[in-house]
Amino acid sequence: MSTMPMMPSMPQGAEAPLLLVEQVHKAYGEHAVLVGLDLQVRPHEVVALIGASGSGKSTLLRCINGLEEVDAGHIVLDGDLEVTPPGADLDLVRRRVGIVFQGYNLFPHLSVLDNITLGPRKVLGTSRAQAEQAARTLLDRFGLAERAETFPDRLSGGQQQRVAIVRALAVDPELMLFDEITSALDPQLVGEVLDVVRELSTSGMTILMATHEMSFAREVADRVCFLDNGRVLEQGPPSQVLESPIEARTAEFLARTRRG
């Protein structure tokens, strides 16, 4: 039987975390990727994960969504939904936690509208009419209304990524995970995708995003976490972590990113 982790004591009046990651370990063979990683994300908070390639950002996001199984530790959503097995209801986890990757992963044989309505219809049991109405509302919200009947191969990379975000939002998740969603885009298309994330952040969506866009993290994140060798080495407000880091490893990483 799965044993739920003890929730850390919260200061009186503090908001309980929507996401609790506690002492999570994950290895691929002999290669340890996550090493006793701890993280909390509060409701409506935007948290940016930064760090070098291989530091564990993508693996962490995949573990939170249940796409990867942790070797040890616990991941709990909203205080009651265990993400880590045994006892994990992964269908429920994926209804409550949306994830968007670098690749758009749209179904090429389906129109934009059908890509978006598939989840609500299959996962939530929503009728086609209701799913299409909700999808069109989301498409209109993010400037894609005229693309509803278009197939993915007729869209730009930026448009495909925006559709991928809308598809994830269509099941009304509590938490959105973004895994370097602009890294595969041409530079001129990055802005339109970041605009979607910016709009979500101002609307109160809880977001955990791995990003190499430091200026964007400074703008939209409430907190920045620097991952190094599978742990959160440093975290704090963007102004502190990105401009006056405490840890030497954080400062070294930021210096490398500035040099390009």
XYZ file of C-alpha atoms in Angstrom:
260
model
C 0.000 0.000 0.000
C 1.282 3.465 -0.871
C 2.142 5.661 2.076
C 1.325 9.315 1.561
C 4.181 11.646 2.481
C 3.892 13.863 5.489
C 3.114 17.364 4.316
C 5.654 19.859 5.621
C 4.283 22.259 8.165
C 3.086 25.501 6.624
C 3.235 28.886 8.288
C -0.150 29.954 9.615
C -2.134 31.543 6.790
C 0.195 30.189 4.081
C -1.366 28.501 1.074
C -0.829 24.744 0.847
C 1.097 23.625 -2.243
C -0.776 22.471 -5.320
C 2.270 20.369 -6.189
C 4.570 18.641 -3.716
C 7.714 16.896 -4.953
C 9.527 15.232 -2.082
C 12.920 13.483 -2.196
C 12.440 12.245 -5.761
C 15.105 10.042 -7.303
C 15.250 8.904 -10.926
C 18.045 7.107 -12.751
C 18.497 5.582 -16.184
C 20.770 2.628 -15.602
C 23.812 3.933 -13.771
C 23.063 7.553 -14.674
C 21.291 9.405 -11.853
C 19.149 12.235 -13.244
C 17.133 13.315 -10.192
C 18.826 13.001 -6.810
C 16.578 13.652 -3.806
C 14.845 16.567 -5.503
C 12.381 18.638 -3.451
C 9.995 21.225 -4.889
C 6.686 22.867 -4.022
C 4.433 24.926 -6.290
C 1.560 26.928 -4.816
C -1.787 27.512 -6.557
C -1.586 30.262 -9.215
C 2.215 30.393 -8.951
C 4.455 30.508 -12.026
C 7.741 28.697 -11.446
C 10.575 28.618 -13.988
C 13.104 25.779 -14.014
C 16.506 26.725 -15.390
C 19.723 24.782 -15.680
C 22.102 23.167 -18.118
C 21.081 20.365 -20.445
C 21.031 17.158 -18.413
C 20.299 18.881 -15.108
C 16.956 17.063 -14.775
C 14.381 19.643 -15.861
C 12.616 17.573 -18.516
C 12.783 14.384 -16.481
C 11.190 16.156 -13.526
C 8.291 17.385 -15.660
C 7.751 13.925 -17.125
C 7.704 12.402 -13.638
C 5.150 14.966 -12.439
C 2.844 14.036 -15.331
C 3.350 10.318 -14.733
C 5.133 9.748 -18.041
C 8.192 8.521 -16.149
C 8.117 6.427 -12.977
C 10.296 7.657 -10.123
C 12.682 5.291 -8.363
C 12.043 6.775 -4.921
C 10.230 9.685 -3.336
C 6.738 11.109 -3.693
C 4.878 13.474 -5.981
C 1.479 14.649 -4.724
C -1.020 16.934 -6.418
C -3.341 19.153 -4.394
C -2.631 17.260 -1.183
C -4.583 14.154 -2.145
C -3.640 12.778 -5.565
C -0.591 10.530 -5.471
C 1.321 10.667 -8.746
C 3.930 8.090 -7.774
C 3.001 4.392 -7.801
C 1.766 2.172 -6.366
C -1.695 3.631 -6.101
C -1.344 6.299 -8.783
C -4.399 7.001 -10.934
C -2.495 8.212 -13.983
C -5.631 8.909 -16.012
C -6.766 11.322 -13.305
C -3.258 12.786 -13.012
C -3.200 13.591 -16.721
C -6.618 15.204 -16.548
C -5.374 17.524 -13.826
C -1.827 18.094 -15.123
C -1.316 19.258 -18.715
C 2.059 19.060 -20.416
C 3.430 20.575 -23.631
C 6.766 19.485 -25.091
C 9.331 20.944 -27.489
C 7.759 18.946 -30.314
C 4.163 19.786 -31.012
C 2.975 16.138 -31.145
C -0.211 17.020 -33.019
C -1.992 14.231 -34.885
C -1.212 14.999 -38.550
C -4.361 13.310 -39.881
C -6.688 15.410 -37.686
C -7.711 19.033 -38.093
C -6.839 21.564 -35.411
C -10.376 21.309 -34.044
C -10.282 17.507 -33.904
C -6.843 17.538 -32.262
C -8.235 19.749 -29.495
C -11.582 17.995 -28.978
C -10.147 14.468 -28.848
C -9.055 14.764 -25.201
C -12.307 16.135 -23.759
C -14.366 13.601 -25.710
C -12.258 10.541 -24.854
C -11.028 11.456 -21.371
C -13.885 13.533 -19.956
C -16.778 12.066 -21.936
C -17.750 15.485 -23.272
C -20.163 15.521 -26.203
C -18.788 16.485 -29.602
C -20.897 19.666 -29.676
C -19.749 20.798 -26.220
C -16.117 19.931 -26.952
C -16.168 21.844 -30.231
C -17.768 24.893 -28.642
C -15.149 24.947 -25.875
C -12.343 24.379 -28.393
C -13.482 27.256 -30.587
C -13.610 29.511 -27.526
C -10.005 28.606 -26.686
C -8.868 29.048 -30.276
C -10.456 32.474 -30.376
C -8.841 33.384 -27.051
C -5.395 32.665 -28.456
C -5.851 34.114 -31.931
C -6.327 30.839 -33.792
C -10.057 30.888 -34.545
C -9.518 30.924 -38.302
C -7.319 27.799 -38.093
C -9.955 25.444 -36.628
C -10.378 23.376 -39.801
C -6.707 23.516 -40.824
C -4.434 20.464 -40.686
C -1.120 20.688 -38.788
C 1.096 20.565 -41.886
C -0.453 23.839 -43.036
C 0.536 25.665 -39.845
C 3.766 27.412 -38.911
C 5.793 26.001 -36.043
C 4.558 28.760 -33.762
C 0.943 28.066 -34.672
C 1.409 24.332 -34.103
C 2.865 24.970 -30.660
C 0.004 27.304 -29.774
C -2.467 24.615 -30.850
C -0.583 22.111 -28.674
C -1.038 24.444 -25.696
C -4.749 24.861 -26.461
C -5.093 21.073 -26.708
C -3.560 20.678 -23.248
C -5.884 23.360 -21.853
C -8.977 21.700 -23.325
C -9.302 19.230 -20.419
C -9.183 22.144 -17.934
C -6.031 21.138 -15.999
C -5.098 22.553 -12.602
C -1.386 22.655 -13.436
C 0.383 23.279 -16.744
C 3.878 21.965 -17.444
C 5.914 23.482 -20.278
C 9.096 21.721 -21.384
C 11.306 24.142 -23.340
C 8.380 24.863 -25.650
C 10.227 27.465 -27.734
C 13.528 25.632 -28.230
C 12.517 24.035 -31.562
C 11.090 27.238 -33.033
C 12.636 29.728 -35.413
C 13.533 32.889 -33.466
C 10.847 34.965 -35.181
C 8.129 32.551 -33.968
C 9.136 32.449 -30.301
C 7.244 35.593 -29.322
C 3.799 34.346 -30.334
C 4.182 31.228 -28.177
C 5.497 33.175 -25.196
C 2.496 35.489 -25.522
C 0.223 32.491 -24.837
C 2.151 31.573 -21.690
C 2.158 35.215 -20.622
C -1.631 35.371 -20.982
C -2.052 32.149 -18.995
C 0.171 33.465 -16.215
C -1.875 36.647 -15.860
C -5.116 34.631 -15.823
C -4.037 32.707 -12.722
C -3.014 29.362 -14.212
C -0.482 27.448 -12.117
C 2.565 26.905 -14.325
C 5.828 24.994 -13.980
C 8.051 25.594 -16.989
C 11.514 24.529 -18.033
C 12.970 27.343 -20.094
C 16.147 28.797 -21.518
C 14.425 32.153 -22.086
C 15.915 34.017 -19.129
C 14.340 37.380 -19.882
C 10.922 35.735 -20.140
C 11.454 33.899 -16.848
C 12.373 37.202 -15.223
C 9.178 38.767 -16.573
C 6.516 36.142 -15.820
C 7.840 33.843 -13.092
C 7.096 34.314 -9.423
C 10.029 32.055 -8.604
C 13.044 30.676 -10.449
C 14.613 27.323 -9.540
C 18.120 26.461 -10.713
C 18.598 22.722 -11.180
C 22.090 21.263 -11.009
C 22.993 17.575 -10.973
C 19.429 16.506 -10.297
C 18.684 18.842 -7.395
C 17.219 22.295 -6.886
C 20.448 24.042 -5.945
C 19.011 27.551 -5.658
C 15.569 29.127 -5.818
C 14.017 32.490 -5.166
C 12.506 35.549 -6.849
C 13.735 36.050 -10.427
C 15.559 39.251 -9.523
C 17.573 37.435 -6.865
C 18.383 34.204 -8.711
C 19.020 35.741 -12.134
C 20.758 38.938 -11.066
C 22.344 38.219 -7.664
C 22.683 34.430 -7.328
C 24.021 33.060 -4.082
C 25.470 29.806 -5.420
C 28.619 29.856 -7.537
C 27.193 27.161 -9.840
C 24.168 29.350 -10.564
C 26.391 32.310 -11.379
C 28.548 30.157 -13.682
C 25.494 28.870 -15.554
C 24.069 32.358 -16.030
C 27.433 33.665 -17.239
C 27.530 30.910 -19.872
C 24.009 31.742 -21.073
C 24.943 35.420 -21.445
C 27.964 34.469 -23.556
C 25.641 32.411 -25.763
